PDB file of C-alpha atoms in Angstrom:
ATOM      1  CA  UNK A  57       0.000   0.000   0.000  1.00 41.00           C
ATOM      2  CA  UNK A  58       1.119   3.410  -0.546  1.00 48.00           C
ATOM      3  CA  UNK A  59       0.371   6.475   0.346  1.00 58.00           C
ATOM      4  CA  UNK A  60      -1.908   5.950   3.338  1.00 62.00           C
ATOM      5  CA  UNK A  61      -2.366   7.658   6.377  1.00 61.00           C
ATOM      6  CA  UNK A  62      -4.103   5.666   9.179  1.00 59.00           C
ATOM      7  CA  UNK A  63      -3.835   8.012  12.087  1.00 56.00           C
ATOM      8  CA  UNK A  64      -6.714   9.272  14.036  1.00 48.00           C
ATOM      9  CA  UNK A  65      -5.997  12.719  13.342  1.00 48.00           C
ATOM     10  CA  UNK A  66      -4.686  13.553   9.938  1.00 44.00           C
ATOM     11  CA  UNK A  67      -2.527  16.505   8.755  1.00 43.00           C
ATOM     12  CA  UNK A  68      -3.011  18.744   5.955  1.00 47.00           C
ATOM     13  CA  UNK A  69      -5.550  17.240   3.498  1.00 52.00           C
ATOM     14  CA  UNK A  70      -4.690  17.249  -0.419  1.00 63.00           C
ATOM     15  CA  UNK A  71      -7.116  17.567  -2.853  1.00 67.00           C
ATOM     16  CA  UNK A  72      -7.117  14.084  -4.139  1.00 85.00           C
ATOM     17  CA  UNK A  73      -6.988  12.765  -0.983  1.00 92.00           C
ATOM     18  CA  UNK A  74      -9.817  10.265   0.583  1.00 94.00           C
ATOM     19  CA  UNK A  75     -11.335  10.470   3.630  1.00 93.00           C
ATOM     20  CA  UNK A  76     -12.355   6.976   4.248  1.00 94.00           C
ATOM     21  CA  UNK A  77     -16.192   6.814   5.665  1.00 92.00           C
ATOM     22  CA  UNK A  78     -18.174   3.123   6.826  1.00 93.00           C
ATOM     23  CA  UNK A  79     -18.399   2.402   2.952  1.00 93.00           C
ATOM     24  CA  UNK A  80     -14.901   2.693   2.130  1.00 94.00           C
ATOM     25  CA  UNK A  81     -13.405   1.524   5.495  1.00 94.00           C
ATOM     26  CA  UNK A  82     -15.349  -1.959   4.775  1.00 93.00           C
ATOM     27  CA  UNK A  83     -13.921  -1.773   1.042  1.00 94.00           C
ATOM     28  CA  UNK A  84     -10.922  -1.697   1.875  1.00 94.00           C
ATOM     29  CA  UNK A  85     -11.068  -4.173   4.697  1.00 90.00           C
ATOM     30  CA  UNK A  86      -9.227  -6.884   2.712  1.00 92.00           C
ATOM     31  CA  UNK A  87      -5.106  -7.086   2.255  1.00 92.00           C
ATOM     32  CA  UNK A  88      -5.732  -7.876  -1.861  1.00 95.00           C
ATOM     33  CA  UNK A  89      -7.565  -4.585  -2.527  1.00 95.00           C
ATOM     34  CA  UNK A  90      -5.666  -2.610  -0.130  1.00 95.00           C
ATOM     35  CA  UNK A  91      -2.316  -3.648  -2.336  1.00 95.00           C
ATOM     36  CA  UNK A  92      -4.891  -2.964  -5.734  1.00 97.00           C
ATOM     37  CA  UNK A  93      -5.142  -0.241  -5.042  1.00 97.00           C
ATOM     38  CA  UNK A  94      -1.030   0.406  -3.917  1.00 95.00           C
ATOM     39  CA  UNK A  95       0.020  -0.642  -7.156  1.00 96.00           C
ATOM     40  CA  UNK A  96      -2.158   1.526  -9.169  1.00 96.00           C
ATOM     41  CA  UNK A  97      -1.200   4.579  -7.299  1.00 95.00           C
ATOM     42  CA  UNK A  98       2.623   3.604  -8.102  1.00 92.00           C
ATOM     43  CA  UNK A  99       2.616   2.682 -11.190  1.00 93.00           C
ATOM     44  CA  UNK A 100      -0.180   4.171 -12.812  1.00 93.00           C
ATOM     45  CA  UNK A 101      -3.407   2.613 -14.650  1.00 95.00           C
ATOM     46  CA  UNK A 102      -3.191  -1.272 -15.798  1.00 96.00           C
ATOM     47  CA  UNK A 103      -5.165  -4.252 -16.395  1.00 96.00           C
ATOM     48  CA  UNK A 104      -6.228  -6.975 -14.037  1.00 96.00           C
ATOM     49  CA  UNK A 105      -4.253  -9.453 -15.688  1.00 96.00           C
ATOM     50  CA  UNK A 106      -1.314  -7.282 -15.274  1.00 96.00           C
ATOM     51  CA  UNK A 107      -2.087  -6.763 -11.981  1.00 97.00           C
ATOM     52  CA  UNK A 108      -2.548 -10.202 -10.644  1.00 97.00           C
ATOM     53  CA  UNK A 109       0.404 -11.019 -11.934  1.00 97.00           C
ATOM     54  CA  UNK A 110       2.468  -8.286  -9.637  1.00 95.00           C
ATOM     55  CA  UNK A 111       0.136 -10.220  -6.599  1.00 94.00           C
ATOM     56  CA  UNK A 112       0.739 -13.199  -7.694  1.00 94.00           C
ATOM     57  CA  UNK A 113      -3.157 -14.203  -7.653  1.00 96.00           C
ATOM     58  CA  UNK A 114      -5.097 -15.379 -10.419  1.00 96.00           C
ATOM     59  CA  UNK A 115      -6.982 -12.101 -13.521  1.00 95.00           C
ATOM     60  CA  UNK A 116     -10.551 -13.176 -11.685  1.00 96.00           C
ATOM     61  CA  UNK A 117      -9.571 -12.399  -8.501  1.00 97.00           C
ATOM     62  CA  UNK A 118      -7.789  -9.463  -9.191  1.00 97.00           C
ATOM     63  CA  UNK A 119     -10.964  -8.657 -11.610  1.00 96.00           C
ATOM     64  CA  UNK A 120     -13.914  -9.420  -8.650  1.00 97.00           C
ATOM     65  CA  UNK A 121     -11.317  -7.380  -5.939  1.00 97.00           C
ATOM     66  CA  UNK A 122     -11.207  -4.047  -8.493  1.00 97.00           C
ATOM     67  CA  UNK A 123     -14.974  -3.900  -9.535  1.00 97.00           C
ATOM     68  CA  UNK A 124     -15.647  -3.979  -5.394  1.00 97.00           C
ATOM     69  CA  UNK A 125     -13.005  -1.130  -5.511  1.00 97.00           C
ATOM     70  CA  UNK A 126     -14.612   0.426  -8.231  1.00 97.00           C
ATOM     71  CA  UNK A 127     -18.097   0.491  -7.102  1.00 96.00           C
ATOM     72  CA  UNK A 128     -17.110   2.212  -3.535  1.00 96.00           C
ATOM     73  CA  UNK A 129     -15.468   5.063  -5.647  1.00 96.00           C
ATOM     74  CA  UNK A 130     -11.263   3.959  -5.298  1.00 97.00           C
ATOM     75  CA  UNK A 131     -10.513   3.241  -9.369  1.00 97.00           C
ATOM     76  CA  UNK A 132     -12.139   3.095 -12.168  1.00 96.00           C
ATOM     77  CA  UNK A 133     -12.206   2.016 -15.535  1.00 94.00           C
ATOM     78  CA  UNK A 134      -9.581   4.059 -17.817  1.00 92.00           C
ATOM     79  CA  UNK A 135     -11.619   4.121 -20.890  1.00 87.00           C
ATOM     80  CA  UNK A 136      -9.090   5.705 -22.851  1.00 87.00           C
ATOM     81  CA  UNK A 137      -7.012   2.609 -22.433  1.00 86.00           C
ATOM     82  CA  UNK A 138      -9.244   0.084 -22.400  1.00 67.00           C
ATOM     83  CA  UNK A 139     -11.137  -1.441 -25.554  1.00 72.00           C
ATOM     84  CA  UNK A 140     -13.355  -4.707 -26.024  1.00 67.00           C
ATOM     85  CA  UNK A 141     -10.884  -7.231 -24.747  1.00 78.00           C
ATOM     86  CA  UNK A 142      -9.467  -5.567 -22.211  1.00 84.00           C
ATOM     87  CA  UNK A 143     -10.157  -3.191 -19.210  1.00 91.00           C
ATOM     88  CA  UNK A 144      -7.934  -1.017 -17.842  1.00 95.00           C
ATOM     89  CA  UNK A 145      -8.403   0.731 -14.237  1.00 96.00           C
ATOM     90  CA  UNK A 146      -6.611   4.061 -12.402  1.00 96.00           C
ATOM     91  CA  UNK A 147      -6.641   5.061  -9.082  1.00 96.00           C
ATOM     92  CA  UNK A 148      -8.946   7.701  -8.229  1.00 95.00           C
ATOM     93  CA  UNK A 149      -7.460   9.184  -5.587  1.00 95.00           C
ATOM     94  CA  UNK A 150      -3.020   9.602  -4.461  1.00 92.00           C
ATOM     95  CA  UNK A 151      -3.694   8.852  -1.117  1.00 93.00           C
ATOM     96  CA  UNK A 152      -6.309   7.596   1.931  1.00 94.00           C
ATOM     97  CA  UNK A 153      -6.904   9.028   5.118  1.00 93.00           C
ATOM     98  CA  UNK A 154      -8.152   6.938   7.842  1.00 91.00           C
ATOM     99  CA  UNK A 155      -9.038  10.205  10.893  1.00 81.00           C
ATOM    100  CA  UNK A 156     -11.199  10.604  13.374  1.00 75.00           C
ATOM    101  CA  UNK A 157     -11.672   7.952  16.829  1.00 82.00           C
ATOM    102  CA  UNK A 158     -16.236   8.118  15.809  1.00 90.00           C
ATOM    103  CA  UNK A 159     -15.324   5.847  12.399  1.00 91.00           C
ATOM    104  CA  UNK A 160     -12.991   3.330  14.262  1.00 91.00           C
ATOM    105  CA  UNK A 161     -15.598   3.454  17.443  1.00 93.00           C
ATOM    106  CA  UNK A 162     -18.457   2.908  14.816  1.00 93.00           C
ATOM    107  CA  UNK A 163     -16.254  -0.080  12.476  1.00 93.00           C
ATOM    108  CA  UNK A 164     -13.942  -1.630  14.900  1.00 93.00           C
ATOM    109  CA  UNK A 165     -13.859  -5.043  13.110  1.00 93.00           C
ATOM    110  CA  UNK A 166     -13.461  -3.129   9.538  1.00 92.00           C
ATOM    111  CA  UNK A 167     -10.580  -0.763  10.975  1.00 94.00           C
ATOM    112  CA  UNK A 168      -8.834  -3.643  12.293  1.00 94.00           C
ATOM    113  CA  UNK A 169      -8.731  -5.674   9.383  1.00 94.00           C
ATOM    114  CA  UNK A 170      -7.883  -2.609   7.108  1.00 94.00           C
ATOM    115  CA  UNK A 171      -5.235  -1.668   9.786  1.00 94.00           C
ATOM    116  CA  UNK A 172      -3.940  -4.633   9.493  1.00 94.00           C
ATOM    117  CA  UNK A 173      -4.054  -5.266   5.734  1.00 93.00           C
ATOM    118  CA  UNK A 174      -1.693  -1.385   5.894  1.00 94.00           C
ATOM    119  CA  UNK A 175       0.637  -3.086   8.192  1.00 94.00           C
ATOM    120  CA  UNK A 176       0.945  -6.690   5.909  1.00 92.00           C
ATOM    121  CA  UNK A 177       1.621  -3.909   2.866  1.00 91.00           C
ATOM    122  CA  UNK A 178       4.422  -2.383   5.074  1.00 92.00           C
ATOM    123  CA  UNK A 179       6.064  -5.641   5.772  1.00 93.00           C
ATOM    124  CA  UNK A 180       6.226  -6.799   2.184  1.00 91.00           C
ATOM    125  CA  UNK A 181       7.276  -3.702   1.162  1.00 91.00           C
ATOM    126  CA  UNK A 182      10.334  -3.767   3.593  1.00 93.00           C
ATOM    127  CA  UNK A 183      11.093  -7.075   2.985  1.00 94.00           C
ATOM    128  CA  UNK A 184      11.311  -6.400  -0.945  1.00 91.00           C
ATOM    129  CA  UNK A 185      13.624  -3.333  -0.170  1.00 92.00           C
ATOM    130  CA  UNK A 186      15.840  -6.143   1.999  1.00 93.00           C
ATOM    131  CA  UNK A 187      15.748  -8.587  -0.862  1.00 94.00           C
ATOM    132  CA  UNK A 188      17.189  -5.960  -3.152  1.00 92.00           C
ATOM    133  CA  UNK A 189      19.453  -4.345  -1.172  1.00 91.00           C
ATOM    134  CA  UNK A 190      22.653  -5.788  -2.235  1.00 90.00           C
ATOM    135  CA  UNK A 191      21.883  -5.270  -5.872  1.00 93.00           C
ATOM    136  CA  UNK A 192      21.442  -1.605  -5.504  1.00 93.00           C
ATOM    137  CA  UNK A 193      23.584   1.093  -6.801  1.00 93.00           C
ATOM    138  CA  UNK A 194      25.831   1.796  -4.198  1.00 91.00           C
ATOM    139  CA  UNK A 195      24.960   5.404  -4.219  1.00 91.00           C
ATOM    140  CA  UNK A 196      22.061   4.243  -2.817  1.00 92.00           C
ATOM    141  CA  UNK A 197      23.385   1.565  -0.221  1.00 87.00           C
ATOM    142  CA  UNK A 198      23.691   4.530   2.572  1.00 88.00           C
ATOM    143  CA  UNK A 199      19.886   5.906   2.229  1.00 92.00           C
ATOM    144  CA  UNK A 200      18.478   2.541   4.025  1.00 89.00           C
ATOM    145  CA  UNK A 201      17.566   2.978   7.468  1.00 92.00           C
ATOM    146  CA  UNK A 202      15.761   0.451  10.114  1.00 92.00           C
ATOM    147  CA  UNK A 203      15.359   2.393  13.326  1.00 93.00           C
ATOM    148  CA  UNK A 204      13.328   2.380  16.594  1.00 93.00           C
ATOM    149  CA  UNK A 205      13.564   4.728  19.506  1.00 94.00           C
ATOM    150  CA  UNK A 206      11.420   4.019  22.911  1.00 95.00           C
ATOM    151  CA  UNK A 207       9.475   7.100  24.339  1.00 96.00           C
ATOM    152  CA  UNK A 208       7.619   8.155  27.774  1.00 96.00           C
ATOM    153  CA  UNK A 209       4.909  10.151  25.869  1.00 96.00           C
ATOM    154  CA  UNK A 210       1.722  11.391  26.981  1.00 96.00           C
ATOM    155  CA  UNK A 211      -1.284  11.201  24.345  1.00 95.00           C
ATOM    156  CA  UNK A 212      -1.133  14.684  23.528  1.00 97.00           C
ATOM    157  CA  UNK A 213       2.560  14.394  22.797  1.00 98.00           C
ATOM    158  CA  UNK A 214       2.581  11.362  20.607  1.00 96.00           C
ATOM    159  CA  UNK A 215      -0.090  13.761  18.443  1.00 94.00           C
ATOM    160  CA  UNK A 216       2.326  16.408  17.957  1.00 97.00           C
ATOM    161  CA  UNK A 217       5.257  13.928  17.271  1.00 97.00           C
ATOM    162  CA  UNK A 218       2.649  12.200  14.671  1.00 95.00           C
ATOM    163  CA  UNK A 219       2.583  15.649  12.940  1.00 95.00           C
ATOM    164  CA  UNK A 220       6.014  17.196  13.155  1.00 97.00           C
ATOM    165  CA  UNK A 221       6.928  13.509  11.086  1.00 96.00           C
ATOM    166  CA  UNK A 222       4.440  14.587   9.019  1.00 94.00           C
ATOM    167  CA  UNK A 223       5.404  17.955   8.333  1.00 96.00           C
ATOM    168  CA  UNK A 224       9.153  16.535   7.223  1.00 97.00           C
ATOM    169  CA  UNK A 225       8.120  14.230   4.586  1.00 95.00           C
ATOM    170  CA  UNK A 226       6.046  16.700   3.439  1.00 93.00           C
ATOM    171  CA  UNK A 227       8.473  19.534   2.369  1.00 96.00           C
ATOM    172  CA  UNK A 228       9.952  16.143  -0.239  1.00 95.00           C
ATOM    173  CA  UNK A 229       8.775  15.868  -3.091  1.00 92.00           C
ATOM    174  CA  UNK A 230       5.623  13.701  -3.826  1.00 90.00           C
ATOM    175  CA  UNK A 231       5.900  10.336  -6.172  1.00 91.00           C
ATOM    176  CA  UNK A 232       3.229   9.822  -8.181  1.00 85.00           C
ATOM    177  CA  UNK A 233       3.384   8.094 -11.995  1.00 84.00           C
ATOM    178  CA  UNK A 234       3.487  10.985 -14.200  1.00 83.00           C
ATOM    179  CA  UNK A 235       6.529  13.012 -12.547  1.00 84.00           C
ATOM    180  CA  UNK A 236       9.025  11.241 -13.066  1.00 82.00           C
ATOM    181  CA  UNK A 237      10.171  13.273 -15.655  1.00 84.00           C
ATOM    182  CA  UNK A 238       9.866  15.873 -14.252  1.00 90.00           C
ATOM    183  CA  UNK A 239      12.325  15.099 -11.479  1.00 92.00           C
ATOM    184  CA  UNK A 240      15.537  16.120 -10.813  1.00 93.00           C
ATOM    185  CA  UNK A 241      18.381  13.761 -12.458  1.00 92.00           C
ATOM    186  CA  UNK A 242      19.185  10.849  -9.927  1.00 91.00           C
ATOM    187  CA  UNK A 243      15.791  10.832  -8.231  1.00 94.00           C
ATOM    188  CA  UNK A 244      14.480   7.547  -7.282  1.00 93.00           C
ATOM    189  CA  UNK A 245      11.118   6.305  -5.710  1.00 92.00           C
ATOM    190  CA  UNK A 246      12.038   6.535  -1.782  1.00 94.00           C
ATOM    191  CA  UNK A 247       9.371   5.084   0.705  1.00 93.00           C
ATOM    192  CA  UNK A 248       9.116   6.403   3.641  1.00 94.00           C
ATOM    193  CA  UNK A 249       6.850   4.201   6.520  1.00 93.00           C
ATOM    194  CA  UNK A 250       6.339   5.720  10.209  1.00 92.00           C
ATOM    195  CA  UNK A 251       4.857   4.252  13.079  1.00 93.00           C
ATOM    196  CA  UNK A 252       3.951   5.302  15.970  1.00 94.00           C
ATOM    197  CA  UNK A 253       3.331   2.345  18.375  1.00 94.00           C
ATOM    198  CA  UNK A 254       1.539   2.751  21.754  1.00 94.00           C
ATOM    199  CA  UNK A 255       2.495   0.368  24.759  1.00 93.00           C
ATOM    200  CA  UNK A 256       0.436   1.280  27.255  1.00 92.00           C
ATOM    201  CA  UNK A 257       1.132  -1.830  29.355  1.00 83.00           C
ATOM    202  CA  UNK A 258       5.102  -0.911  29.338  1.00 71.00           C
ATOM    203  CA  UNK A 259       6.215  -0.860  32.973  1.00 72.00           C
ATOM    204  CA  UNK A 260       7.293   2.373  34.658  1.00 66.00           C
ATOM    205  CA  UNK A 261      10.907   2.923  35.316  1.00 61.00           C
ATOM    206  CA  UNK A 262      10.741   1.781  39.227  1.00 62.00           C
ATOM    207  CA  UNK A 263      12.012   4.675  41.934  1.00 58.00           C
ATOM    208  CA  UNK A 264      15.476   4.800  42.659  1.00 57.00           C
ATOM    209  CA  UNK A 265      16.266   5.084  46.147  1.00 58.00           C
ATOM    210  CA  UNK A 266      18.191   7.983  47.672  1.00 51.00           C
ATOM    211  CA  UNK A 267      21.925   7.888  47.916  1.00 49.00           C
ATOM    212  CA  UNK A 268      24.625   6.441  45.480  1.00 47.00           C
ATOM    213  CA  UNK A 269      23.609   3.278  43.800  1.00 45.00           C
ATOM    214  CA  UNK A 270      25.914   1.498  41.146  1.00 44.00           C
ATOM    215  CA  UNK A 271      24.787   0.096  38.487  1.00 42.00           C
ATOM    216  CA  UNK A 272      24.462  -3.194  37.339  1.00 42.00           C
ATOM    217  CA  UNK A 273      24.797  -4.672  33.247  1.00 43.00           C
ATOM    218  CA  UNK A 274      24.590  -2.504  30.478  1.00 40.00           C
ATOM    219  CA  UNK A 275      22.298  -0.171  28.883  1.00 41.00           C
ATOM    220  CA  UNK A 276      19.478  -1.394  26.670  1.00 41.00           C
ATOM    221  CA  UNK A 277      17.467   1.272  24.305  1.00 39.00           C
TER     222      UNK A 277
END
């Protein structure tokens, strides 16, 4: 999947961006369409059999998966491309926006399977990027970066870290099909993925008590 946002309180809207509602949440409640719908947005309008391929399912699944897609309003048919033997979809929209707690209260069997259809996208996508690593161009072999940092946040915190993240990737420049030309010479497709993970249940740091202490082991981050 690209391009998704799947916070509960989004940044800056763009004008082709989707706010998902019940209709659209339940649409994309399944890991096939979610990654339907990724594709198109990265590479730009194809056919079914083209697509299936890239998912390695079979044209009439990848045919049933975009006419559900296309009926709740996330492709549809590029009839400029298409003719009698062949249809050919496009995305509708760049990216999705998933904001708001009354949705998720409303849907929380739909969120979590969409939710968790984002995060199976995420994982192939990373592993892909690990698979080709070593074939790269070496210019490229210093941009990769696997990192995790533990916070003490309060709610209202991890909301302003959420959009300061967002605020960075934003000032890049935007992928979409159609600028790559456009693009300044050496510019590649770069993914960028953030999560924010909340661990409630993650013990407290216990009280020290007063006067010198030495420590024991090593530091752990």
């Amino acid at each position: 999947m690209t391009d998704t946002n799947a916070g509960q309180d989004g940044p800056h809207l763009e004008a082709d961006t989707v706010v998902l509602d019940a209709k659209g949440l339940r649409a994309l409640a399944h890991p096939v369409r979610v990654q339907l719908v990724g594709l198109l947005r990265k590479y730009g309008p194809s056919t079914a059999t083209r697509l299936a391929e890239r998912l390695g399912v079979n044209s009439g699944t990848a045919s049933y998966h975009l006419r559900q897609l296309g009926a709740a309003g996330f492709v549809e048919e590029d009839t400029e491309r298409g003719n009698a033997r062949e249809r050919w979809w496009r995305s509708v929209h760049r990216t999705t926006e998933l904001s708001g707690r009354d949705l998720a209260d409303r849907e929380p069997e739909a969120t979590l399977a969409y939710l968790q259809s984002v995060a199976a996208a995420h994982t192939l996508r990373t592993q892909q990027t690990l698979n080709e690593l070593q074939t790269m161009p070496r210019t490229w072999h210093g941009t990769f970066d696997m990192s995790d940092w533990a916070l003490r946040l309060t709610p209202e915190e991890a909301v302003a870290l959420r959009r300061e993240l967002r605020a960075v990737v934003a000032r890049y420049r935007r992928d979409a099909p159609d600028t790559a030309a456009s693009s300044p010479e050496g510019a590649e497709r770069v993914t960028v993925i953030t999560q924010i993970l909340p661990e409630p249940d993650a013990p407290a740091a216990p009280s020290l008590p007063s006067g010198p202490q030495e420590a024991e082991g090593s530091p752990t981050s």
